[in-house]
Amino acid sequence: MTRKTLTLFDPALVRPALLEAFKKLDPRVQWRNPVMFVVYVGSAFTTALAASKPEGFTAAVALWLWFTVLFANFAEAMAEGRSKAQAASLRGLKKQTWAKKLDGQFDRNTPRTAMTWLPLEAANLRKGDVVLVEAGDTIPADGEVIDGVASVDESAITGESAPVIRESGGDFSAVTGGTRVLSDWIVVRVAVNPGETFVDRMIAMVENAKRHKTPNEIALTILLVALTIVFLGVVVTLLPFSLFSVQASGAGEPVGLVVLVALLVCLIPTTIAGLLSAIGVAGMSRMMQANVIATSGRAVEAAGDVDVLLLDKTGTITLGNRQASQFVSAPGVTDAALADAAQLASLADETPEGRSIVVLAKQKFNLRERDLSSLQAQFVPFTAQTRMSGVDLPGPRLLRKGAADAIRKHVEALGGRFPTAVQTAVDDVSRRGSTPLVVADGAHVLGVVELKDVVKGGIKERFAELRRMGIKTVMITGDNRLTAAAIAAEAGVDDFLADYCAGAAQPIVDAQTRQVVGYELLGRANHPRLPTSPIELFCLAEAMDREIDLSLAFRDFGVSKIAPRLMGNTLFINAHPKETFSEIFLASLERLRKASPGLSIVVEIHESAVTDIEKLRAFANRLAQLDIRFAYDDFGAGQARLLELADVPAHFVKFDISLIRGLHNASPRKRQLVRDLVQMVLATGSVPLAEGVEDEEEAKICVEMGFQLIQGYLTGKPTPVDSL
C-alpha cells in the first residue's frame, strides 16, 4: 500500500468534505446521533423563530447552532475522506497497463527472444496466460514467475522502499500486479482472472470497511444521551418556573425560547457527540496510513487491547532467503571435497538455497560450471517423502543432500554410519540459528552445509519498543527448537513456538475383513503452552482468523511425515470449510501431488462447505486432474446435501458419528433411515464409511446395513505418525 499521506487541510479533502457536510443535514442522517439531532432540531426551531420575528440575537443563535451542526458533519466527512482517498490511491495502481502475452505454449528450453510476444491490455488477461515483463515494465497481474530473475519495486503495495528479488522456483516466485520491474526480466504465469487481483481485494476491503460502533463508543453514546435527557428535562422545567416567578413577583420577563435553546445546547455534551463518529473514522484512517486495513471500528479498538503479538519467522522476522554460508566437513574429508559434492548435488536445484550452494563453492574453491552431458548425471528431485535431493553419477556415486535425519536413514539403509562429529556439527549449526544440510556420497557422510537466514535489520529495536508498550512478541516457526531459539535470541523476541505440529493418524479398515485400507490424517499440537485437542486449537485459530493457516500447517507437516510410511494405503486429509474451494487450498494440493506423485489421496469435504453445485463440480474436476479423490465428511450431521450427492457423487461418504454411535440400540426408525441412506450412497457409486465405531455390536450392524469401510476406536485409535 502506498505511504503517501495528505495534510490536515489538503484541498483534495476539504472541498469534498464541505459538500458532504451539507449533504449530511438530511434528517435521516442526523437522527443517528441523538445528541447532535437535538442541536439540529434546535437550529431549525431558532431559524423558524428568526424568520417569523427577525431579531439580531435570534439570528445569531441560529447561525451558531447551524455552525455547530455543520462543524460536526465536516469533521466526520474529513475523516471519511481520508479513507476514500486511500481507496482512490489504490485504484491508481490499476492504471491501464499493456502486457506482452506469449503467443502459444511456453517452453523453458526455447530462448525468450525466439518466442512471439503480443501486446495485450492487462484487463484482458486470464488465468493461465504467460506474459513477459522486462525492466521498467509494470507487472500486469498477480502471478508466479516461471522463468528468469528480476528486482521488483513493491513499495506501492508493501510500503517498503527496498526492491525485492523475484525468481522462478522456491518461495519468492509470487508477484503482484501493479508493481514494477526495476532490472532484468521475468516470465510470469497469470494466477487470477480480472477483478480477483490483490489490489482488487485491497480496494474492496477499504471500500467495504463498515462504520460499526465499537462497544466503548456505544457505552459513551448511552452516557451522552442520558446526560442530554437530564439537561433537556432541566431546561424544559425552566420555562414554567420562569413564568411562575414573573407572575408571582409582578416584575421581569420570562425566559425566551431562544435563550432556552441556546442554554440547552451549551449544557449538553455537543463537542464530544459531534466528534465521536469522526474519532472512530479517523482511527481507521490512521491505521490505513500505517499500511494496516481496519475493516471496522471494532478492529481499531481491539488493537489497543493487544498484549501478545504472534509473528511468523520466515519473511517477517528474517529476510526469508536462506543462503549457504560455510562448509563443515566430516573427519577425513576436506572442505573442497565437500563443496564439490554439494555443488554437484545442487546443479539441478532451482531453489535460492540450492543456487547459493553452487555460488559458495565457486567463491571458496573456484569450482566452476560442469558439463552435465559429459557427467551423464541423473538428477534426483526433492520430495516430501525422502526430504533430500541429489544426483546419481557413474562410478557409481550417489550424491545426496538433505535434512540430517533423512540423510541418516539413507546412509544407514546403505550400510553406512552417521558420524558423531557430523551430528555435533548439525547441533552447532542449529544453535547458531542456521539450517544444517547434510551431504552424503553413497554410504559415506561428507559433512554439513550451513544455510543462514538473516534477521532483518532494526527488528530487535522494534521489538524492544513493543516491549516498552507492554506488548509481548512470540515467534512461530516450524524449524527445530535449537534453530528457533537462536533466531529468537538474535531478533529479541520474548518467546517462540517451534516445531509445534505433531501429526496423528487413525486407521480406516474394511468393514468385513478388518484390513487397513487407509489412514485419516489428524492434526495435533506439540507445544506445552498449546492445547493438544484440534477442536481447541481451531477455536484459538478462529479467534485470530487463522483457521486456514492452521489447517495448511497440519496438512503439510502430516503428509511429509506419514507419506513414506503408508506402503500403498490411502491417505485421507481434511479440508477446513473456509478453505475448501479456495485457490490457496488447490495450490497446496498441487504441491502435495508434486511432492508425492504416487500417493493415494482422498480429500474430506465437510458438508457445511457444500453449498454451490457448480463450484463443487469445478472443484471435483480440478481434483480429478490431480488424481485426487474426495469424500463427503460428517454426512448426516445436520446438513445432508442429497442434491449435491446426486449431482456430484463423491468417491466416499463418511457418515457422521452421531448416526453411528449406539446404532445397535437405536430405534427401528433411526436404523431404517441409516440403512436407506447407505443404500442411496451405494446407488450413486460412492463407498459408505461409518465413522466413530467403538464396539463390536456397532461394527456388526454397520456390516449388515452395507457399510464397506469403518473407522473408530474399535479398529484403531489415533496414533503419532512417527510410530506407524
XYZ file of C-alpha atoms in Angstrom:
724
model
C 0.000 0.000 0.000
C 1.261 3.436 -0.752
C 2.590 5.579 2.081
C 1.501 8.844 0.527
C -0.294 10.946 3.121
C -2.423 14.059 2.876
C -2.051 17.162 5.015
C -4.741 18.091 7.516
C -6.441 20.699 5.352
C -5.464 19.428 1.934
C -7.778 20.936 -0.720
C -8.388 17.433 -2.061
C -10.016 16.629 1.282
C -11.550 19.982 2.287
C -13.652 20.631 -0.827
C -15.463 17.258 -0.829
C -15.839 17.436 2.954
C -17.575 20.834 2.767
C -20.034 19.487 0.245
C -20.570 16.351 2.300
C -21.180 18.431 5.451
C -24.240 19.999 3.821
C -25.427 16.648 2.453
C -25.366 15.268 5.993
C -28.023 17.825 7.016
C -30.527 15.233 5.866
C -32.666 14.323 8.933
C -32.251 10.632 8.034
C -28.540 11.077 8.704
C -28.770 13.384 11.703
C -31.021 11.242 13.842
C -28.328 8.539 14.076
C -26.532 10.831 16.536
C -29.165 11.671 19.196
C -27.188 14.480 20.821
C -26.450 16.285 17.586
C -30.020 15.650 16.477
C -31.158 17.761 19.445
C -28.855 20.541 18.212
C -30.210 20.039 14.704
C -33.817 20.431 15.908
C -32.827 23.470 17.967
C -31.203 25.025 14.875
C -34.325 24.500 12.812
C -36.517 25.883 15.639
C -34.467 29.072 16.125
C -34.300 29.562 12.365
C -38.088 29.385 12.242
C -38.343 31.939 15.076
C -35.860 34.237 13.331
C -37.862 34.043 10.118
C -41.183 34.797 11.862
C -39.796 37.592 14.074
C -36.443 38.895 12.809
C -34.107 39.780 15.672
C -30.334 40.042 15.744
C -29.960 37.842 18.809
C -32.216 35.090 17.432
C -30.411 35.127 14.075
C -27.015 34.975 15.798
C -28.064 31.966 17.903
C -29.459 30.227 14.814
C -26.201 30.814 12.904
C -24.066 29.482 15.731
C -26.243 26.389 16.090
C -26.065 25.668 12.366
C -22.312 26.179 12.521
C -22.101 23.591 15.321
C -24.035 21.046 13.276
C -22.031 21.735 10.118
C -18.742 21.530 12.042
C -19.648 18.076 13.359
C -20.635 16.989 9.838
C -17.437 18.467 8.414
C -15.218 16.669 10.964
C -16.825 13.325 10.143
C -16.632 14.000 6.401
C -12.923 14.859 6.664
C -12.209 11.573 8.426
C -14.240 9.634 5.874
C -12.485 11.499 3.081
C -9.112 10.123 4.148
C -10.429 6.576 3.848
C -11.877 7.339 0.428
C -8.564 8.884 -0.614
C -6.826 5.671 0.416
C -9.129 3.641 -1.833
C -8.584 6.136 -4.652
C -4.811 5.813 -4.318
C -5.159 2.043 -4.578
C -7.265 2.442 -7.697
C -4.395 4.456 -9.123
C -2.382 1.255 -9.126
C -4.935 -0.183 -11.557
C -3.957 2.172 -14.313
C -4.182 0.967 -17.870
C -1.312 -1.457 -18.416
C -0.203 -3.264 -21.528
C 1.187 -6.773 -21.245
C 3.412 -8.830 -23.533
C 1.441 -12.053 -23.823
C 3.031 -15.224 -25.159
C 1.600 -16.468 -28.437
C 1.481 -20.231 -27.959
C 2.809 -22.580 -25.284
C 5.729 -21.723 -23.037
C 8.841 -23.877 -23.388
C 11.668 -23.268 -20.948
C 14.166 -24.682 -23.455
C 13.226 -22.112 -26.096
C 15.039 -18.751 -25.789
C 12.658 -15.950 -24.911
C 13.907 -13.941 -27.881
C 12.694 -16.724 -30.148
C 9.171 -16.602 -28.704
C 6.388 -14.387 -30.020
C 5.038 -11.840 -27.517
C 1.849 -10.000 -28.478
C 0.718 -6.698 -26.860
C -2.495 -7.058 -24.868
C -4.345 -4.896 -22.342
C -3.861 -6.194 -18.819
C -7.639 -6.188 -18.264
C -7.971 -8.878 -20.925
C -5.539 -11.315 -19.322
C -6.926 -14.558 -17.984
C -5.698 -17.132 -15.530
C -3.023 -19.303 -17.129
C -1.784 -16.690 -19.615
C 2.001 -16.265 -19.837
C 3.467 -12.756 -20.058
C 6.940 -11.253 -20.357
C 7.845 -8.394 -18.005
C 11.084 -6.517 -18.642
C 12.955 -3.744 -16.840
C 10.754 -0.657 -16.464
C 7.504 -2.557 -17.124
C 4.604 -2.801 -14.706
C 3.584 -6.317 -13.788
C 0.095 -6.578 -15.325
C -1.492 -9.100 -12.946
C -0.864 -11.356 -9.972
C 1.048 -14.452 -10.921
C 4.039 -16.726 -10.485
C 7.476 -16.349 -12.011
C 8.189 -19.405 -14.159
C 11.435 -18.193 -15.714
C 14.046 -15.520 -15.058
C 15.006 -13.395 -12.081
C 14.484 -9.664 -11.513
C 14.417 -6.972 -8.853
C 10.906 -5.661 -8.265
C 9.711 -2.425 -6.678
C 6.790 -3.385 -4.417
C 6.661 -0.126 -2.462
C 3.246 0.744 -3.890
C 1.842 -2.372 -2.196
C 4.002 -3.003 0.864
C 5.413 0.448 1.588
C 8.946 -0.998 1.660
C 11.273 1.160 -0.411
C 13.937 -1.517 -0.898
C 13.414 -3.632 -4.035
C 12.932 -7.376 -3.661
C 14.168 -10.254 -5.776
C 11.592 -12.393 -7.546
C 12.680 -15.571 -9.333
C 11.350 -18.888 -10.544
C 11.288 -21.763 -8.075
C 11.401 -21.533 -4.309
C 9.422 -19.251 -2.007
C 9.967 -15.960 -3.853
C 8.226 -16.606 -7.139
C 4.929 -14.794 -6.464
C 4.462 -11.315 -7.966
C 1.690 -8.751 -7.542
C 0.006 -6.778 -10.274
C 0.745 -3.038 -10.158
C 4.361 -3.457 -9.015
C 7.256 -2.552 -11.291
C 10.297 -4.489 -12.516
C 13.478 -2.483 -11.984
C 16.060 -4.695 -13.661
C 16.401 -7.832 -15.777
C 13.295 -9.726 -16.900
C 10.848 -12.396 -15.756
C 8.257 -14.611 -17.394
C 5.044 -14.684 -15.343
C 2.123 -17.093 -15.462
C -1.047 -15.189 -14.533
C -2.731 -16.735 -11.489
C -6.018 -14.785 -11.331
C -8.800 -13.548 -13.557
C -9.699 -9.832 -13.867
C -11.253 -8.471 -10.678
C -9.562 -11.071 -8.458
C -6.139 -9.464 -8.052
C -4.550 -8.486 -4.758
C -5.162 -4.802 -5.472
C -8.831 -5.530 -6.276
C -9.223 -7.295 -2.941
C -7.481 -4.437 -1.131
C -9.798 -1.879 -2.720
C -12.825 -3.969 -1.780
C -11.639 -4.221 1.829
C -11.125 -0.468 2.074
C -14.440 0.390 0.432
C -16.387 -2.193 2.423
C -14.965 -1.162 5.774
C -18.038 -0.793 7.980
C -18.582 2.078 10.375
C -19.968 -0.149 13.117
C -19.988 1.420 16.558
C -17.494 -0.101 18.938
C -18.502 -1.240 22.455
C -16.788 1.786 24.006
C -18.446 4.091 21.508
C -21.852 2.575 22.270
C -21.287 2.974 26.016
C -20.190 6.596 25.574
C -23.181 7.294 23.324
C -25.546 5.946 26.002
C -23.894 8.206 28.588
C -24.168 11.237 26.329
C -27.819 10.513 25.564
C -28.546 10.118 29.279
C -26.892 13.456 30.049
C -28.819 15.079 27.202
C -32.124 13.779 28.578
C -31.257 15.083 32.042
C -30.356 18.548 30.760
C -33.383 18.549 28.466
C -35.564 17.969 31.496
C -33.793 20.745 33.355
C -34.250 23.252 30.524
C -37.879 22.318 29.926
C -38.749 22.949 33.566
C -37.110 26.390 33.488
C -39.875 27.880 31.357
C -42.794 27.173 33.793
C -40.596 28.259 36.736
C -39.789 31.466 34.903
C -43.444 32.147 34.069
C -44.449 31.472 37.683
C -41.715 33.743 39.057
C -42.666 36.627 36.799
C -46.345 36.219 37.644
C -45.683 35.960 41.372
C -43.341 38.942 41.525
C -45.160 41.028 39.013
C -41.861 42.138 37.542
C -39.384 40.998 34.934
C -39.851 38.912 31.793
C -39.965 35.143 31.356
C -37.018 33.388 29.757
C -37.281 33.353 25.964
C -37.406 30.189 23.902
C -34.240 31.166 22.022
C -32.332 31.551 25.294
C -33.580 28.148 26.469
C -32.467 26.509 23.235
C -29.052 28.183 23.496
C -28.780 27.097 27.145
C -29.671 23.505 26.247
C -27.005 23.359 23.545
C -24.439 24.777 25.959
C -25.334 22.218 28.652
C -25.447 19.025 26.587
C -22.106 17.396 25.514
C -22.238 18.606 21.918
C -18.464 18.692 21.379
C -17.927 15.058 22.357
C -21.005 13.899 20.467
C -20.055 15.862 17.358
C -16.559 14.447 17.186
C -17.340 10.913 18.371
C -18.002 9.382 14.970
C -15.141 11.375 13.444
C -12.759 9.916 16.023
C -13.806 6.390 15.061
C -13.321 7.003 11.339
C -10.048 8.822 11.971
C -8.738 5.776 13.839
C -9.381 3.562 10.822
C -7.761 6.180 8.585
C -4.636 6.406 10.751
C -4.229 2.644 10.613
C -4.504 2.746 6.824
C -1.707 5.316 6.728
C 0.380 2.747 8.613
C -0.390 0.139 5.959
C -2.992 -1.619 8.132
C -6.517 -2.073 6.807
C -9.124 -1.938 9.544
C -12.396 -3.418 8.358
C -14.333 -1.883 11.250
C -14.017 0.429 14.199
C -14.086 -2.605 16.459
C -10.777 -3.703 14.985
C -9.215 -0.347 15.836
C -10.449 -0.544 19.397
C -9.304 -4.161 19.716
C -5.837 -3.142 18.539
C -5.489 -1.061 21.664
C -6.102 -4.149 23.813
C -3.417 -6.284 22.149
C -0.857 -7.599 24.620
C 0.620 -10.509 22.598
C 1.883 -10.285 19.022
C 2.328 -13.567 17.101
C 4.843 -13.367 14.259
C 5.877 -15.786 11.552
C 9.650 -16.203 11.300
C 10.362 -16.502 7.604
C 9.871 -13.279 5.724
C 8.657 -11.397 8.813
C 11.484 -11.602 11.319
C 14.053 -12.863 8.823
C 14.614 -11.959 5.195
C 13.480 -15.441 4.237
C 16.185 -16.197 1.690
C 18.470 -18.759 3.314
C 21.940 -18.689 1.864
C 24.819 -21.151 2.130
C 27.416 -19.571 4.408
C 30.047 -22.273 5.040
C 31.031 -25.932 4.583
C 31.687 -28.043 7.699
C 33.401 -31.253 6.600
C 33.324 -34.615 8.371
C 36.557 -36.141 9.799
C 38.825 -37.324 6.989
C 37.004 -35.199 4.372
C 38.383 -31.923 3.022
C 36.206 -28.825 2.692
C 36.948 -28.836 -1.061
C 35.641 -32.385 -1.454
C 32.503 -31.498 0.493
C 31.975 -28.370 -1.618
C 32.464 -30.352 -4.820
C 29.845 -32.947 -3.826
C 27.410 -30.310 -2.555
C 27.709 -28.333 -5.785
C 27.126 -31.408 -7.941
C 24.047 -32.318 -5.868
C 22.712 -28.761 -6.268
C 23.177 -28.194 -10.016
C 19.545 -29.020 -10.757
C 18.214 -27.346 -7.603
C 16.355 -24.181 -8.687
C 15.645 -23.012 -5.145
C 17.546 -19.999 -3.738
C 19.227 -22.340 -1.233
C 20.457 -24.664 -3.978
C 21.764 -21.804 -6.077
C 23.582 -20.311 -3.100
C 25.454 -23.609 -2.582
C 26.662 -23.517 -6.198
C 27.772 -19.898 -5.781
C 29.552 -20.524 -2.463
C 31.505 -23.451 -3.950
C 32.583 -21.197 -6.829
C 33.674 -18.417 -4.497
C 35.607 -20.540 -1.998
C 37.116 -23.264 -4.171
C 36.860 -21.886 -7.713
C 34.535 -24.738 -8.710
C 33.005 -23.634 -11.996
C 30.050 -24.909 -14.010
C 30.178 -28.545 -15.077
C 29.403 -30.112 -18.422
C 26.279 -32.032 -17.450
C 26.209 -34.040 -20.675
C 29.716 -35.373 -20.094
C 28.903 -36.179 -16.481
C 25.995 -38.450 -17.521
C 24.179 -37.203 -14.463
C 20.735 -38.341 -13.368
C 19.263 -35.796 -11.000
C 17.057 -36.860 -8.094
C 14.436 -34.211 -7.195
C 13.426 -33.326 -3.668
C 10.236 -34.978 -2.344
C 8.324 -34.686 0.896
C 8.832 -38.382 1.496
C 12.617 -38.510 1.118
C 13.326 -34.903 2.266
C 16.508 -34.901 0.184
C 17.715 -34.361 -3.373
C 20.860 -35.021 -5.325
C 22.397 -36.643 -8.376
C 23.467 -40.127 -9.498
C 26.812 -40.245 -11.323
C 28.691 -43.100 -12.992
C 31.060 -44.818 -10.651
C 28.624 -45.201 -9.095
C 28.291 -42.043 -6.967
C 25.014 -41.429 -5.199
C 25.295 -37.819 -4.029
C 22.530 -36.663 -1.703
C 21.876 -33.541 0.371
C 19.009 -33.025 2.793
C 17.829 -32.922 6.390
C 20.051 -34.642 8.943
C 17.532 -37.340 9.928
C 16.732 -38.090 6.261
C 20.417 -38.471 5.338
C 20.966 -40.625 8.435
C 18.245 -43.062 7.338
C 19.607 -43.047 3.772
C 23.183 -43.777 4.869
C 22.179 -46.459 7.369
C 19.996 -48.131 4.730
C 23.113 -48.432 2.534
C 25.066 -49.969 5.403
C 26.906 -46.813 6.417
C 27.259 -44.956 9.704
C 26.317 -41.407 10.651
C 29.446 -39.950 12.326
C 29.120 -38.450 15.793
C 31.209 -35.468 14.669
C 28.712 -34.683 11.925
C 25.831 -34.835 14.412
C 27.781 -32.435 16.623
C 28.243 -30.107 13.641
C 24.495 -30.317 12.915
C 23.708 -29.313 16.518
C 26.246 -26.467 16.435
C 24.803 -25.073 13.204
C 21.294 -25.274 14.661
C 22.357 -23.453 17.831
C 23.646 -20.585 15.719
C 20.207 -20.189 14.228
C 21.149 -21.645 10.858
C 19.759 -24.644 8.998
C 22.067 -27.673 8.640
C 22.055 -29.503 5.291
C 23.930 -32.816 5.377
C 25.726 -34.103 2.254
C 26.461 -37.795 1.618
C 28.226 -39.775 -1.101
C 26.556 -43.161 -1.042
C 27.012 -44.618 2.455
C 29.627 -42.011 3.423
C 28.664 -38.748 5.123
C 30.819 -35.895 3.816
C 29.727 -33.045 6.068
C 27.303 -30.192 6.617
C 26.365 -27.117 4.598
C 25.240 -24.231 6.805
C 22.245 -22.314 5.454
C 21.836 -18.999 7.233
C 18.641 -16.972 7.364
C 19.427 -13.322 8.032
C 17.419 -11.400 10.632
C 16.030 -8.109 9.300
C 17.922 -5.004 10.294
C 16.403 -2.903 13.077
C 13.826 -5.506 14.055
C 15.361 -6.027 17.514
C 14.879 -2.325 18.297
C 11.248 -2.518 17.138
C 10.579 -5.477 19.416
C 12.150 -3.553 22.285
C 9.768 -0.669 21.607
C 6.812 -3.065 21.608
C 8.050 -4.446 24.924
C 8.070 -0.915 26.388
C 4.446 -0.607 25.220
C 3.566 -3.744 27.165
C 3.214 -5.990 24.101
C 4.833 -9.414 24.222
C 6.247 -10.820 20.951
C 6.087 -14.532 20.102
C 7.785 -16.051 17.055
C 6.089 -19.018 15.358
C 8.141 -21.343 13.170
C 8.250 -24.929 12.001
C 12.019 -25.063 12.485
C 13.593 -27.241 15.132
C 13.829 -25.795 18.626
C 17.572 -25.142 18.530
C 17.328 -23.077 15.348
C 14.256 -21.252 16.625
C 15.931 -20.428 19.939
C 18.968 -18.915 18.210
C 16.846 -16.806 15.853
C 14.625 -15.695 18.733
C 17.657 -14.582 20.745
C 19.128 -12.677 17.799
C 15.819 -10.990 16.937
C 14.983 -10.166 20.546
C 11.527 -11.777 20.725
C 10.101 -12.655 24.123
C 9.124 -16.235 23.319
C 8.811 -18.669 20.442
C 6.739 -21.643 19.282
C 8.821 -24.109 17.282
C 8.136 -27.479 15.789
C 4.551 -27.096 17.009
C 2.927 -29.606 14.651
C 2.548 -33.257 15.601
C 0.584 -35.363 13.172
C -1.599 -38.293 14.183
C -3.291 -40.919 12.060
C -6.313 -43.149 12.579
C -6.740 -46.304 10.510
C -9.683 -46.884 8.181
C -10.418 -50.585 7.715
C -12.507 -52.881 5.548
C -15.766 -53.488 7.409
C -15.683 -57.263 6.893
C -12.004 -58.250 6.801
C -10.756 -55.533 9.206
C -7.742 -54.986 6.961
C -6.325 -51.479 6.982
C -7.051 -49.718 3.678
C -6.089 -46.180 4.651
C -5.419 -43.611 7.354
C -7.051 -40.317 8.224
C -4.501 -37.597 8.943
C -5.262 -35.664 12.134
C -3.629 -32.502 13.430
C -2.117 -32.223 16.886
C -0.080 -29.561 18.671
C 3.392 -30.204 20.007
C 3.940 -27.414 22.483
C 3.392 -27.298 26.259
C 1.522 -23.981 26.032
C -0.897 -25.124 23.349
C -3.881 -27.453 23.767
C -3.477 -30.858 22.151
C -7.094 -31.121 21.014
C -7.576 -29.963 17.413
C -11.017 -28.597 18.352
C -9.467 -26.275 20.943
C -6.669 -25.350 18.547
C -9.104 -24.368 15.806
C -11.129 -22.355 18.319
C -7.965 -20.374 19.082
C -7.228 -20.056 15.358
C -10.781 -18.865 14.703
C -10.357 -16.076 17.240
C -7.388 -14.861 15.175
C -8.975 -15.668 11.789
C -6.135 -18.129 11.093
C -8.068 -21.391 10.610
C -6.825 -21.791 7.027
C -3.204 -21.285 8.077
C -3.546 -23.859 10.851
C -5.201 -26.380 8.539
C -2.460 -25.875 5.948
C 0.305 -26.296 8.545
C -1.188 -29.533 9.893
C -1.724 -30.936 6.408
C 1.732 -30.113 5.017
C 3.512 -31.352 8.127
C 1.434 -34.513 8.434
C 1.762 -35.542 4.796
C 5.541 -35.073 4.843
C 5.762 -37.343 7.895
C 3.215 -40.021 7.079
C 3.585 -40.405 3.306
C 6.785 -42.507 3.457
C 5.114 -44.886 5.933
C 1.832 -45.620 4.143
C 3.088 -48.514 1.985
C 0.282 -48.423 -0.575
C -2.522 -47.339 1.773
C -4.788 -44.390 1.065
C -4.348 -41.123 2.950
C -7.486 -39.203 3.936
C -6.809 -35.499 4.568
C -9.217 -32.882 5.906
C -10.165 -29.508 4.469
C -11.440 -26.691 6.662
C -14.810 -25.338 5.405
C -13.304 -21.847 4.942
C -10.568 -23.062 2.596
C -12.311 -25.824 0.671
C -12.808 -24.097 -2.681
C -10.031 -21.520 -2.404
C -7.084 -21.251 -4.757
C -4.770 -21.466 -1.740
C -6.153 -24.912 -0.914
C -5.916 -26.127 -4.515
C -2.353 -24.840 -4.746
C -1.457 -26.750 -1.565
C -2.923 -29.923 -3.084
C -0.869 -29.376 -6.216
C 2.263 -29.110 -4.065
C 1.342 -32.316 -2.232
C 0.768 -34.133 -5.501
C 4.123 -32.964 -6.923
C 5.926 -33.951 -3.723
C 4.149 -37.348 -3.546
C 3.254 -38.381 -7.100
C 2.416 -41.988 -6.167
C 0.429 -41.249 -3.023
C -3.280 -42.155 -2.991
C -5.024 -39.069 -1.567
C -8.641 -38.506 -0.552
C -9.793 -35.013 0.429
C -12.579 -34.910 3.017
C -15.030 -32.073 2.385
C -17.284 -31.076 5.252
C -20.876 -30.985 4.112
C -21.344 -27.467 5.549
C -18.983 -26.187 2.840
C -21.017 -27.750 0.039
C -23.492 -25.039 -0.958
C -22.822 -24.376 -4.645
C -23.175 -27.247 -7.119
C -21.304 -25.515 -9.936
C -18.419 -24.629 -7.652
C -18.402 -28.190 -6.325
C -18.398 -29.649 -9.835
C -15.460 -27.446 -10.876
C -13.630 -28.412 -7.692
C -14.181 -32.125 -8.351
C -12.795 -31.700 -11.877
C -9.665 -29.986 -10.528
C -9.166 -32.842 -8.084
C -9.571 -35.383 -10.874
C -6.833 -33.617 -12.841
C -4.542 -34.040 -9.817
C -5.560 -37.707 -9.444
C -7.078 -36.921 -6.053
C -10.377 -38.385 -4.861
C -12.755 -36.742 -2.409
C -15.222 -37.684 0.302
C -18.230 -36.015 1.900
C -17.381 -35.754 5.588
C -19.781 -35.760 8.576
C -22.679 -36.812 6.349
C -25.950 -36.508 8.236
C -24.646 -34.109 10.871
C -27.487 -31.745 10.168
C -26.988 -30.705 6.559
C -27.150 -33.873 4.479
C -26.626 -32.497 0.963
C -28.669 -35.001 -1.022
C -28.866 -32.838 -4.142
C -25.080 -32.388 -4.227
C -24.585 -36.083 -3.594
C -26.791 -36.919 -6.568
C -25.295 -34.394 -8.978
C -21.621 -34.668 -7.931
C -21.142 -38.112 -6.343
C -18.131 -38.430 -4.079
C -15.804 -41.424 -4.014
C -16.506 -41.867 -0.291
C -19.286 -40.742 2.052
C -18.358 -40.628 5.749
C -21.432 -40.957 7.959
C -21.290 -38.707 10.993
C -20.536 -40.249 14.360
C -23.939 -39.074 15.655
C -25.636 -41.531 13.281
C -23.324 -44.432 14.154
C -22.941 -44.045 17.923
C -25.269 -46.554 19.658
C -26.783 -47.622 16.334
C -27.368 -51.201 17.581
C -29.585 -49.819 20.355
C -31.276 -47.153 18.219
C -34.972 -47.086 17.409
C -36.175 -49.069 14.398
C -36.978 -45.793 12.654
C -33.408 -44.473 13.002
C -31.864 -47.788 11.888
C -34.135 -47.895 8.857
C -33.199 -44.318 7.994
C -29.464 -45.087 8.167
C -29.978 -48.290 6.143
C -31.839 -46.345 3.428
C -29.125 -43.678 3.346
C -26.429 -46.339 2.936
C -28.303 -47.899 0.020
C -28.731 -44.471 -1.544
C -24.990 -43.812 -1.248
C -24.241 -47.206 -2.830
C -26.632 -46.374 -5.677
C -24.561 -43.263 -6.513
C -21.424 -45.388 -6.799
C -19.898 -43.989 -3.599
C -18.320 -46.009 -0.815
C -20.140 -45.606 2.542
C -17.853 -45.255 5.584
C -19.040 -45.453 9.172
C -17.186 -43.067 11.480
C -16.936 -43.496 15.248
C -17.387 -47.291 15.592
C -16.442 -48.186 19.171
C -17.652 -51.728 19.838
C -18.395 -54.978 18.047
C -22.153 -54.517 18.173
C -21.894 -51.233 16.247
C -19.500 -52.829 13.752
C -21.821 -55.806 13.220
C -24.886 -53.698 12.422
C -22.787 -51.453 10.144
C -21.816 -54.530 8.113
C -25.463 -55.642 7.979
C -26.529 -52.210 6.692
C -23.998 -52.270 3.854
C -21.135 -50.108 5.139
C -17.953 -51.067 3.279
C -15.467 -49.206 5.496
C -15.416 -48.409 9.215
C -13.316 -46.120 11.395
C -13.211 -45.713 15.155
C -11.646 -46.720 18.454
C -12.662 -50.347 17.869
C -10.278 -50.743 14.931
C -7.603 -48.250 15.960
C -7.102 -45.069 17.958
C -5.241 -42.027 16.560
C -1.509 -42.619 16.922
C 1.507 -40.377 16.194
C 2.645 -40.709 12.603
C 6.199 -41.428 13.730
C 5.024 -44.675 15.320
C 3.322 -46.075 12.185
